Amino acid sequence: MDIVLSSHVDLGQEEGDIFDPSKLDPERCESCYGAEMEDLKCCNTCDDVREAYRRRGWAFKNPDTIEQCKREGFSQKMQEQKNEGCQIYGFLEVNKVAGNFHFAPGKSFQQSHVHVHDLQSFGLDNINMTHFIKHLSFGRDYPGIVNPLDGTDVAAPQASMMYQYFVKIVPTIYVKWDGEVVKTNQFSVTRHEKVANGLIGDQGLPGVFESRPNRNWLWG
């Protein structure tokens, strides 16, 4: 499967104010601000504190009050990335079963066997899911093939939109004039969209999702 969805930006603190973790005591045990657990008693980084809060189910609302996040420039990084987009391209190997792949903000993790994303640092009112799909295909192209999502340009009318593309895949054999046989796939698609007011469950997660039902199968 070939994907080009419409750049990773490595943002840190300004030059001259760069945090050097090597200057910290490697044996330190810093506070988790009340979120300590049996297997997480020390929070030496901002990510450690965020993980501890996540496990407790606490909202991570004000990183400027967390020393680890202050020295790592967490709030500055979030501010610098506020109006940034991303460009994603590449290939995926997918199983011949029902499933989905998706593009969504926030760190992903498993909670009670459910795939969820941590959006505490963003806020649901600040997530813009406007997207452009330059190319999406399942298998090799051949002359005349139509990939219905190519050139899809969607401007989100409001924050925290969830876009679902339900794909039905049809295995296809194309024989070239020289006798070469190309085993590939065509597909049709139906799009649904809604405002995602939650992180999991019926309210959904802000993002762009591609889903394949059970009846689909692909040429490998």
Short mmCIF file of C-alpha atoms in Angstrom, two decimals:
data_model
loop_
_atom_site.label_atom_id
_atom_site.label_comp_id
_atom_site.label_asym_id
_atom_site.label_seq_id
_atom_site.Cartn_x
_atom_site.Cartn_y
_atom_site.Cartn_z
CA MET A 1 0.00 0.00 0.00
CA ASP A 2 1.44 3.33 -1.10
CA ILE A 3 0.59 6.48 0.86
CA VAL A 4 1.30 10.14 0.39
CA LEU A 5 -0.80 12.15 2.80
CA SER A 6 0.15 15.68 2.97
CA SER A 7 7.31 17.30 7.60
CA HIS A 8 8.67 16.45 10.74
CA VAL A 9 9.88 19.58 12.46
CA ASP A 10 12.44 19.14 15.22
CA LEU A 11 11.78 22.04 17.49
CA GLY A 12 13.65 22.81 20.66
CA GLN A 13 14.67 25.75 22.72
CA GLU A 14 16.26 28.80 21.21
CA GLU A 15 19.96 28.78 20.53
CA GLY A 16 21.86 29.84 23.64
CA ASP A 17 19.23 28.35 25.96
CA ILE A 18 19.62 24.67 25.13
CA PHE A 19 18.87 22.17 27.87
CA ASP A 20 21.75 19.76 28.51
CA PRO A 21 20.50 16.64 30.31
CA SER A 22 24.10 15.46 30.92
CA LYS A 23 24.44 18.14 33.62
CA LEU A 24 21.77 16.49 35.76
CA ASP A 25 22.55 13.94 38.45
CA PRO A 26 22.00 10.51 36.84
CA GLU A 27 21.05 9.10 40.27
CA ARG A 28 18.35 11.68 40.91
CA CYS A 29 14.74 10.82 41.70
CA GLU A 30 12.47 13.72 40.90
CA SER A 31 8.88 14.28 41.89
CA CYS A 32 5.85 12.97 39.99
CA TYR A 33 3.79 15.68 41.72
CA GLY A 34 1.56 13.29 43.59
CA ALA A 35 1.11 10.84 40.70
CA GLU A 36 3.72 8.32 41.88
CA MET A 37 2.83 4.64 41.58
CA GLU A 38 4.46 1.42 42.70
CA ASP A 39 6.29 0.97 39.38
CA LEU A 40 6.80 4.69 38.69
CA LYS A 41 8.21 6.41 41.75
CA CYS A 42 10.58 8.83 40.00
CA CYS A 43 9.73 11.27 37.20
CA ASN A 44 13.01 12.61 35.85
CA THR A 45 11.63 13.96 32.58
CA CYS A 46 8.54 15.79 31.39
CA ASP A 47 7.42 12.64 29.59
CA ASP A 48 7.71 10.71 32.87
CA VAL A 49 5.38 13.19 34.58
CA ARG A 50 2.92 13.07 31.71
CA GLU A 51 2.94 9.25 31.82
CA ALA A 52 2.33 9.29 35.58
CA TYR A 53 -0.58 11.70 35.14
CA ARG A 54 -2.00 9.55 32.35
CA ARG A 55 -1.92 6.44 34.53
CA ARG A 56 -3.75 8.33 37.28
CA GLY A 57 -6.26 9.65 34.79
CA TRP A 58 -5.34 13.24 35.68
CA ALA A 59 -5.47 16.14 33.26
CA PHE A 60 -2.07 17.60 32.34
CA LYS A 61 -3.16 21.21 32.06
CA ASN A 62 -0.28 23.45 33.14
CA PRO A 63 3.21 22.20 32.23
CA ASP A 64 4.74 25.50 33.37
CA THR A 65 4.26 24.38 36.98
CA ILE A 66 6.28 21.19 36.36
CA GLU A 67 10.02 21.74 36.77
CA GLN A 68 10.97 18.95 34.35
CA CYS A 69 8.75 20.43 31.64
CA LYS A 70 9.98 23.97 32.26
CA ARG A 71 13.64 23.10 31.80
CA GLU A 72 12.90 21.02 28.68
CA GLY A 73 10.97 23.89 27.12
CA PHE A 74 7.77 21.85 26.74
CA SER A 75 5.40 24.82 26.52
CA GLN A 76 7.67 26.59 24.01
CA LYS A 77 7.76 23.49 21.81
CA MET A 78 3.98 23.25 21.87
CA GLN A 79 3.67 26.94 20.99
CA GLU A 80 6.16 26.66 18.13
CA GLN A 81 4.28 23.68 16.72
CA LYS A 82 0.89 25.33 17.12
CA ASN A 83 0.46 26.25 13.46
CA GLU A 84 2.61 23.49 11.95
CA GLY A 85 1.34 20.75 9.68
CA CYS A 86 3.01 17.54 8.61
CA GLN A 87 3.70 15.61 5.43
CA ILE A 88 3.63 11.82 5.51
CA TYR A 89 4.64 9.43 2.75
CA GLY A 90 5.72 5.81 2.47
CA PHE A 91 4.51 2.22 2.27
CA LEU A 92 2.63 -0.03 4.70
CA GLU A 93 2.18 -3.78 4.74
CA VAL A 94 -1.38 -4.57 5.82
CA ASN A 95 -2.90 -7.90 6.82
CA LYS A 96 -5.68 -9.46 4.77
CA VAL A 97 -8.17 -8.86 7.58
CA ALA A 98 -10.34 -6.02 8.82
CA GLY A 99 -8.43 -3.10 10.25
CA ASN A 100 -7.54 0.57 9.96
CA PHE A 101 -4.65 2.95 9.89
CA HIS A 102 -5.01 6.52 11.02
CA PHE A 103 -3.31 9.88 11.42
CA ALA A 104 -4.15 11.58 14.71
CA PRO A 105 -2.47 14.00 17.13
CA GLY A 106 -0.99 13.05 20.48
CA LYS A 107 1.07 10.19 21.86
CA SER A 108 -0.67 6.82 21.42
CA PHE A 109 -0.86 4.07 24.05
CA GLN A 110 -2.99 1.13 25.17
CA GLN A 111 -5.44 1.59 28.03
CA SER A 112 -7.60 -1.35 29.09
CA HIS A 113 -6.83 -3.00 25.72
CA VAL A 114 -8.08 0.10 23.87
CA HIS A 115 -5.88 2.22 21.56
CA VAL A 116 -6.09 5.85 22.72
CA HIS A 117 -4.18 9.11 22.19
CA ASP A 118 -2.98 11.64 24.78
CA LEU A 119 -4.37 15.01 23.70
CA GLN A 120 -3.97 16.79 27.04
CA SER A 121 -1.18 19.02 25.71
CA PHE A 122 -3.23 20.22 22.74
CA GLY A 123 -6.80 20.77 23.85
CA LEU A 124 -9.68 19.63 21.67
CA ASP A 125 -10.41 23.20 20.56
CA ASN A 126 -6.97 23.55 18.92
CA ILE A 127 -6.88 20.53 16.61
CA ASN A 128 -7.24 21.30 12.90
CA MET A 129 -7.69 18.15 10.80
CA THR A 130 -7.58 19.86 7.39
CA HIS A 131 -5.80 17.41 5.08
CA PHE A 132 -4.76 16.73 1.49
CA ILE A 133 -4.32 13.17 0.18
CA LYS A 134 -1.99 13.31 -2.79
CA HIS A 135 -1.98 9.57 -3.45
CA LEU A 136 -3.28 6.37 -1.86
CA SER A 137 -3.20 2.95 -3.51
CA PHE A 138 -3.27 -0.71 -2.55
CA GLY A 139 -0.70 -2.46 -4.71
CA ARG A 140 0.97 -1.61 -8.02
CA ASP A 141 -0.46 0.91 -10.44
CA TYR A 142 -1.23 0.07 -14.05
CA PRO A 143 -2.26 2.24 -17.02
CA GLY A 144 -5.74 3.64 -16.51
CA ILE A 145 -6.15 2.71 -12.85
CA VAL A 146 -8.21 5.14 -10.81
CA ASN A 147 -7.37 5.64 -7.13
CA PRO A 148 -10.41 7.56 -5.87
CA LEU A 149 -8.68 9.32 -2.96
CA ASP A 150 -5.89 10.83 -5.08
CA GLY A 151 -6.05 14.62 -4.91
CA THR A 152 -8.57 14.68 -2.04
CA ASP A 153 -8.48 18.13 -0.45
CA VAL A 154 -10.51 18.62 2.74
CA ALA A 155 -10.72 21.85 4.75
CA ALA A 156 -12.00 21.16 8.26
CA PRO A 157 -14.91 23.51 9.03
CA GLN A 158 -14.14 23.47 12.77
CA ALA A 159 -11.75 22.05 15.34
CA SER A 160 -11.47 18.38 16.31
CA MET A 161 -13.04 16.83 13.22
CA MET A 162 -12.91 13.07 12.73
CA TYR A 163 -12.76 11.87 9.10
CA GLN A 164 -13.43 8.22 8.33
CA TYR A 165 -12.75 6.73 4.91
CA PHE A 166 -14.41 3.31 4.57
CA VAL A 167 -12.64 1.39 1.81
CA LYS A 168 -13.89 -1.60 -0.18
CA ILE A 169 -11.03 -3.34 -1.98
CA VAL A 170 -11.37 -5.38 -5.17
CA PRO A 171 -8.45 -7.66 -6.16
CA THR A 172 -7.51 -7.00 -9.78
CA ILE A 173 -5.38 -8.77 -12.39
CA TYR A 174 -3.96 -6.66 -15.22
CA VAL A 175 -2.16 -8.32 -18.14
CA LYS A 176 0.32 -6.14 -20.03
CA TRP A 177 0.81 -6.31 -23.79
CA ASP A 178 4.02 -8.34 -23.30
CA GLY A 179 2.22 -10.93 -21.19
CA GLU A 180 3.39 -9.68 -17.78
CA VAL A 181 0.69 -10.23 -15.15
CA VAL A 182 0.17 -7.52 -12.52
CA LYS A 183 -1.73 -8.59 -9.40
CA THR A 184 -2.96 -5.47 -7.69
CA ASN A 185 -6.10 -3.94 -6.16
CA GLN A 186 -8.70 -1.34 -6.97
CA PHE A 187 -10.91 0.22 -4.32
CA SER A 188 -13.98 2.32 -3.74
CA VAL A 189 -14.44 4.61 -0.77
CA THR A 190 -17.15 6.26 1.33
CA ARG A 191 -16.34 9.21 3.58
CA HIS A 192 -17.99 10.13 6.86
CA GLU A 193 -17.12 13.00 9.15
CA LYS A 194 -18.16 14.29 12.56
CA VAL A 195 -16.95 16.44 15.43
CA ALA A 196 -14.99 14.30 17.91
CA ASN A 197 -15.74 15.46 21.44
CA GLY A 198 -13.91 12.65 23.20
CA LEU A 199 -10.76 10.57 23.03
CA ILE A 200 -12.26 7.09 22.65
CA GLY A 201 -15.60 5.39 22.25
CA ASP A 202 -18.59 6.65 20.31
CA GLN A 203 -17.46 10.27 20.48
CA GLY A 204 -14.34 9.42 18.53
CA LEU A 205 -10.83 10.78 18.18
CA PRO A 206 -9.86 13.77 16.03
CA GLY A 207 -7.97 12.48 13.01
CA VAL A 208 -8.07 10.88 9.58
CA PHE A 209 -8.95 7.17 9.53
CA GLU A 210 -8.92 4.56 6.75
CA SER A 211 -10.94 1.45 7.56
CA ARG A 212 -11.40 -1.87 5.78
CA PRO A 213 -14.31 -4.20 6.68
CA ASN A 214 -14.02 -8.00 7.02
CA ARG A 215 -15.12 -8.85 3.50
CA ASN A 216 -12.14 -7.15 1.91
CA TRP A 217 -9.11 -9.14 0.81
CA LEU A 218 -6.03 -8.10 -1.12
CA TRP A 219 -3.49 -9.51 -3.50
CA GLY A 220 -0.22 -9.70 -1.59
#
